[in-house]
XYZ file of N, CA and C in Angstrom:
366
model
N 113.177 26.524 93.954
C 113.108 25.658 94.523
C 113.176 26.935 96.559
N 112.139 26.286 97.154
C 112.012 27.050 98.463
C 112.245 25.948 99.189
N 113.005 26.640 100.721
C 113.087 25.956 101.703
C 112.866 27.004 102.676
N 111.664 25.745 103.562
C 111.015 26.989 105.369
C 111.176 26.435 106.202
N 111.636 26.811 107.008
C 111.907 26.174 108.670
C 111.886 27.360 109.466
N 112.667 26.880 110.677
C 112.556 27.905 112.001
C 113.688 28.025 112.338
N 114.156 28.864 112.050
C 115.565 29.517 112.216
C 115.716 30.123 113.973
N 116.852 29.504 114.536
C 117.106 29.830 116.129
C 117.505 30.807 116.549
N 117.003 31.932 116.988
C 117.171 32.720 117.662
C 117.616 32.861 118.943
N 116.292 32.984 119.689
C 116.795 32.340 121.144
C 116.287 31.556 121.517
N 116.109 31.599 122.788
C 114.775 30.300 123.613
C 112.882 30.884 123.578
N 113.022 32.130 123.061
C 112.391 32.495 122.858
C 111.384 33.415 121.902
N 112.270 32.969 120.579
C 112.262 33.513 119.779
C 111.859 32.918 118.685
N 110.908 32.520 117.631
C 110.600 31.142 116.399
C 110.325 32.571 115.501
N 111.337 32.340 114.722
C 111.691 32.674 113.309
C 111.496 31.740 111.809
N 110.112 32.081 111.439
C 110.233 30.838 110.195
C 110.994 31.765 108.742
N 111.707 30.679 108.448
C 112.487 31.763 107.413
C 111.972 31.159 105.801
N 111.544 31.665 104.803
C 111.295 31.051 103.811
C 112.703 31.204 102.516
N 113.338 30.594 102.158
C 114.885 30.938 101.822
C 114.825 30.442 100.141
N 115.314 30.737 99.516
C 115.146 30.616 97.773
C 116.803 29.638 97.523
N 116.486 28.926 97.557
C 117.764 27.555 97.335
C 118.458 28.131 95.531
N 117.000 27.670 94.972
C 117.718 27.159 93.454
C 116.547 28.149 92.770
N 117.017 28.494 91.578
C 117.938 28.576 91.115
C 119.134 29.390 91.594
N 120.579 28.999 91.744
C 121.298 30.136 92.181
C 121.562 31.348 91.350
N 121.510 32.693 91.967
C 121.869 33.458 92.034
C 123.070 34.034 91.912
N 124.079 34.503 91.133
C 125.505 34.654 90.747
C 126.033 35.547 91.826
N 126.568 36.261 91.795
C 126.951 37.856 92.592
C 127.807 38.066 91.512
N 126.832 39.238 90.917
C 127.913 40.743 90.451
C 129.049 41.202 91.227
N 130.108 41.184 89.899
C 131.429 41.407 89.764
C 131.589 42.566 89.619
N 132.238 43.749 91.013
C 131.428 45.870 90.646
C 132.787 45.961 89.332
N 132.672 46.635 89.292
C 133.727 47.973 87.946
C 134.901 47.513 88.764
N 135.818 46.874 88.192
C 137.444 47.182 88.484
C 137.702 46.112 89.442
N 136.951 45.347 89.305
C 137.058 44.201 90.232
C 137.466 43.421 89.196
N 138.774 42.775 89.747
C 139.578 41.413 88.648
C 138.819 40.313 89.001
N 138.468 39.235 87.771
C 138.354 38.077 88.015
C 139.095 37.054 88.195
N 138.971 36.609 88.908
C 140.538 35.736 89.088
C 140.446 34.237 89.105
N 141.302 33.748 87.865
C 141.479 32.342 86.978
C 141.602 31.573 88.175
N 140.980 30.422 88.243
C 141.220 29.409 89.282
C 141.290 27.976 88.521
N 142.507 27.296 89.544
C 142.980 26.088 88.699
C 141.911 25.021 89.921
N 141.361 24.424 88.733
C 139.672 23.480 89.210
C 140.510 21.761 89.310
N 140.220 21.280 90.680
C 140.320 19.751 91.086
C 139.359 18.919 90.969
N 138.659 17.934 90.303
C 139.210 17.204 89.386
C 139.010 18.553 88.131
N 137.856 18.385 87.556
C 138.582 19.356 86.322
C 136.820 20.586 86.991
N 136.575 21.880 86.124
C 135.680 22.365 86.140
C 134.154 21.697 85.962
N 134.019 20.938 84.680
C 132.895 20.451 84.658
C 132.054 19.543 85.641
N 133.002 18.684 85.996
C 132.407 17.771 87.254
C 132.338 18.443 88.632
N 133.614 19.574 88.946
C 133.252 20.223 90.559
C 131.644 21.261 89.829
N 131.583 21.362 88.768
C 130.265 22.094 88.432
C 128.932 21.319 88.875
N 128.977 20.390 88.269
C 128.375 19.460 88.024
C 127.743 18.847 89.188
N 128.613 18.493 90.713
C 128.257 18.410 92.334
C 128.221 19.153 93.071
N 128.679 20.417 92.537
C 128.242 21.626 93.736
C 126.772 21.810 93.706
N 125.937 22.247 92.815
C 124.585 22.052 93.415
C 124.087 21.314 94.166
N 124.411 20.028 94.021
C 123.878 19.354 94.796
C 124.161 19.272 95.971
N 125.345 19.118 96.551
C 125.792 19.624 97.770
C 125.596 20.854 98.373
N 125.230 22.066 97.524
C 124.711 23.125 98.542
C 123.831 23.159 98.406
N 122.287 22.367 97.852
C 121.219 21.790 98.190
C 120.741 21.318 99.019
N 122.237 19.677 99.856
C 122.067 19.059 100.797
C 122.082 20.114 102.260
N 123.677 20.595 101.829
C 124.465 21.214 103.161
C 123.345 22.827 103.486
N 121.954 23.028 102.846
C 121.080 24.196 103.177
C 119.667 23.058 103.703
N 119.798 22.229 103.556
C 118.538 21.387 104.327
C 118.852 21.243 105.200
N 120.722 20.295 105.332
C 120.904 20.234 106.638
C 121.143 20.800 107.395
N 121.263 22.342 107.251
C 121.981 23.250 108.033
C 119.995 23.523 108.501
N 118.743 23.694 107.630
C 117.516 24.329 108.241
C 117.386 22.682 109.050
N 117.491 21.811 108.827
C 117.074 20.823 109.793
C 117.870 20.906 111.512
N 119.117 21.474 111.383
C 119.955 21.297 112.746
C 119.093 23.203 113.156
N 118.729 23.984 112.725
C 117.929 25.155 112.630
C 117.184 24.939 114.009
N 115.869 23.681 113.139
C 114.681 23.607 113.729
C 114.514 22.763 114.911
N 115.354 21.684 114.712
C 116.021 21.163 115.493
C 116.405 21.441 117.226
N 117.540 22.440 116.761
C 117.834 23.811 117.962
C 116.668 24.538 117.822
N 115.851 24.753 117.454
C 114.669 25.361 117.840
C 113.975 25.108 118.779
N 113.647 23.399 118.474
C 112.457 22.859 119.360
C 113.131 21.933 120.488
N 114.287 22.274 120.156
C 114.978 21.818 122.154
C 114.850 22.875 122.930
N 115.283 24.404 122.755
C 115.284 25.567 122.699
C 113.806 25.669 123.693
N 113.008 25.372 123.250
C 111.226 25.673 123.390
C 110.612 24.570 124.311
N 111.522 23.528 124.227
C 111.566 22.419 125.534
C 112.200 23.125 126.442
N 113.172 23.302 126.304
C 113.412 24.007 127.719
C 113.572 25.491 128.224
N 112.607 26.161 127.682
C 111.856 28.066 127.904
C 111.144 28.159 129.057
N 109.413 27.747 129.083
C 108.388 27.849 129.729
C 108.056 26.790 130.047
N 108.157 25.394 129.125
C 108.078 24.575 129.813
C 108.826 24.217 131.486
N 109.733 24.429 131.694
C 110.644 24.416 132.974
C 110.812 25.546 133.716
N 110.272 26.242 133.020
C 110.173 27.222 134.236
C 108.904 27.067 134.990
N 108.205 26.638 134.367
C 106.561 26.191 134.638
C 106.630 24.957 135.966
N 107.843 24.128 135.059
C 108.243 23.020 136.688
C 108.916 23.473 137.482
N 109.958 24.486 137.149
C 110.475 24.413 138.481
C 109.717 26.102 139.158
N 108.371 26.680 139.083
C 107.992 26.975 139.820
C 106.535 25.688 140.867
N 106.439 24.799 140.147
C 105.382 23.972 140.474
C 106.185 22.870 141.594
N 107.594 23.202 141.495
C 108.712 21.835 142.396
C 108.467 22.900 143.527
N 108.752 24.282 143.069
C 108.872 25.343 144.269
C 107.834 24.878 145.468
N 106.954 25.156 144.458
C 105.132 25.766 145.540
C 105.286 23.965 146.006
N 105.186 23.002 145.615
C 105.527 21.699 146.229
C 106.134 22.085 147.240
N 108.041 22.188 147.590
C 108.612 22.509 148.290
C 108.118 22.819 149.507
N 107.245 24.345 149.331
C 106.769 25.346 150.150
C 105.930 25.015 151.060
N 105.084 23.917 149.762
C 103.177 22.873 150.734
C 104.303 22.011 151.689
N 105.225 21.463 151.212
C 105.742 20.030 151.773
C 106.198 20.802 153.474
N 107.058 22.026 153.432
C 108.245 22.577 154.850
C 107.058 23.183 155.767
N 105.654 23.424 154.911
C 104.881 23.952 155.873
C 104.065 22.941 156.628
N 103.566 21.895 155.700
C 103.372 20.711 156.747
C 103.788 19.939 157.721
N 105.567 20.124 157.129
C 106.249 19.942 158.111
C 106.058 20.334 159.180
N 106.406 22.041 158.915
C 106.737 22.821 160.229
C 105.319 22.902 161.101
N 104.316 22.381 160.460
C 102.892 22.130 161.360
C 102.968 20.890 162.121
N 103.263 20.086 161.731
C 103.348 18.474 162.767
C 104.592 18.619 163.380
N 105.701 19.162 163.310
C 106.507 18.976 164.140
C 106.028 20.137 165.636
N 104.975 21.479 165.137
C 105.126 22.382 166.458
C 103.471 21.689 166.581
N 102.596 21.017 166.283
C 101.907 20.116 167.133
C 102.759 19.327 167.872
N 103.182 18.540 167.566
C 104.224 17.229 168.605
C 104.919 18.127 169.380
N 105.544 19.132 169.707
C 105.919 20.141 170.363
C 104.400 20.603 171.446
N 103.350 21.342 170.765
C 102.468 21.630 171.766
C 102.239 20.619 172.735
N 102.137 19.392 172.056
C 101.413 18.418 172.925
C 102.204 17.547 173.724
N 103.678 17.622 173.936
C 104.805 17.232 174.448
C 104.130 18.872 176.211
N 104.735 19.642 175.892
C 104.004 20.834 176.857
C 102.937 20.722 177.730
N 102.086 20.237 176.439
C 100.580 20.292 177.355
C 100.938 18.575 178.382
N 101.621 17.960 178.226
C 101.532 16.910 178.393
C 102.415 17.459 179.825
N 103.285 17.451 179.961
C 104.554 17.724 180.755
C 103.517 19.428 181.891
N 102.789 19.906 181.587
C 101.742 20.950 182.053
C 100.737 20.468 183.396
N 100.624 19.111 182.205
C 99.128 18.540 183.105
C 99.936 17.652 184.413
N 101.200 16.774 183.810
C 101.744 16.166 184.408
C 102.040 17.281 186.122
N 102.515 18.824 185.422
C 102.778 19.032 186.634
C 101.986 19.517 187.634
N 101.058 20.012 186.942
C 99.648 20.127 188.086
C 99.403 18.770 187.996
N 99.292 17.496 188.111
C 98.261 16.605 189.135
C 99.360 16.404 190.016
N 101.011 16.586 190.066
C 102.597 16.408 191.395
C 101.029 17.240 192.386
N 100.962 18.319 191.916
C 100.748 19.802 192.414
C 99.663 19.693 194.133
N 98.616 18.723 193.331
C 97.780 18.141 194.108
C 97.170 17.251 194.691
């Protein structure tokens, strides 16, 4: 059984992972390393019957979390940068329009004052 999912590395890095789940390969004990006997509760057979199921469930859940995390990060990266840039461009454009309108109003008032002063001098 293989599990294929997107592994979360960073916002810009998407890595597809193919992971072998079953059969489980036991680790080899090195020479000179003593095997430890454990006390199992409930019993060894009941525990070993449940562990593979729990292992697969947890690995699938972890893969789902990795994929969802990658998707969420992907939404926030380049699209958010583009939205921010568009908003900045719109702010610059609206600021320029407001400044032009303000300058046009000032120019109109100055022309009215000069025209009124010129009318008084005649």
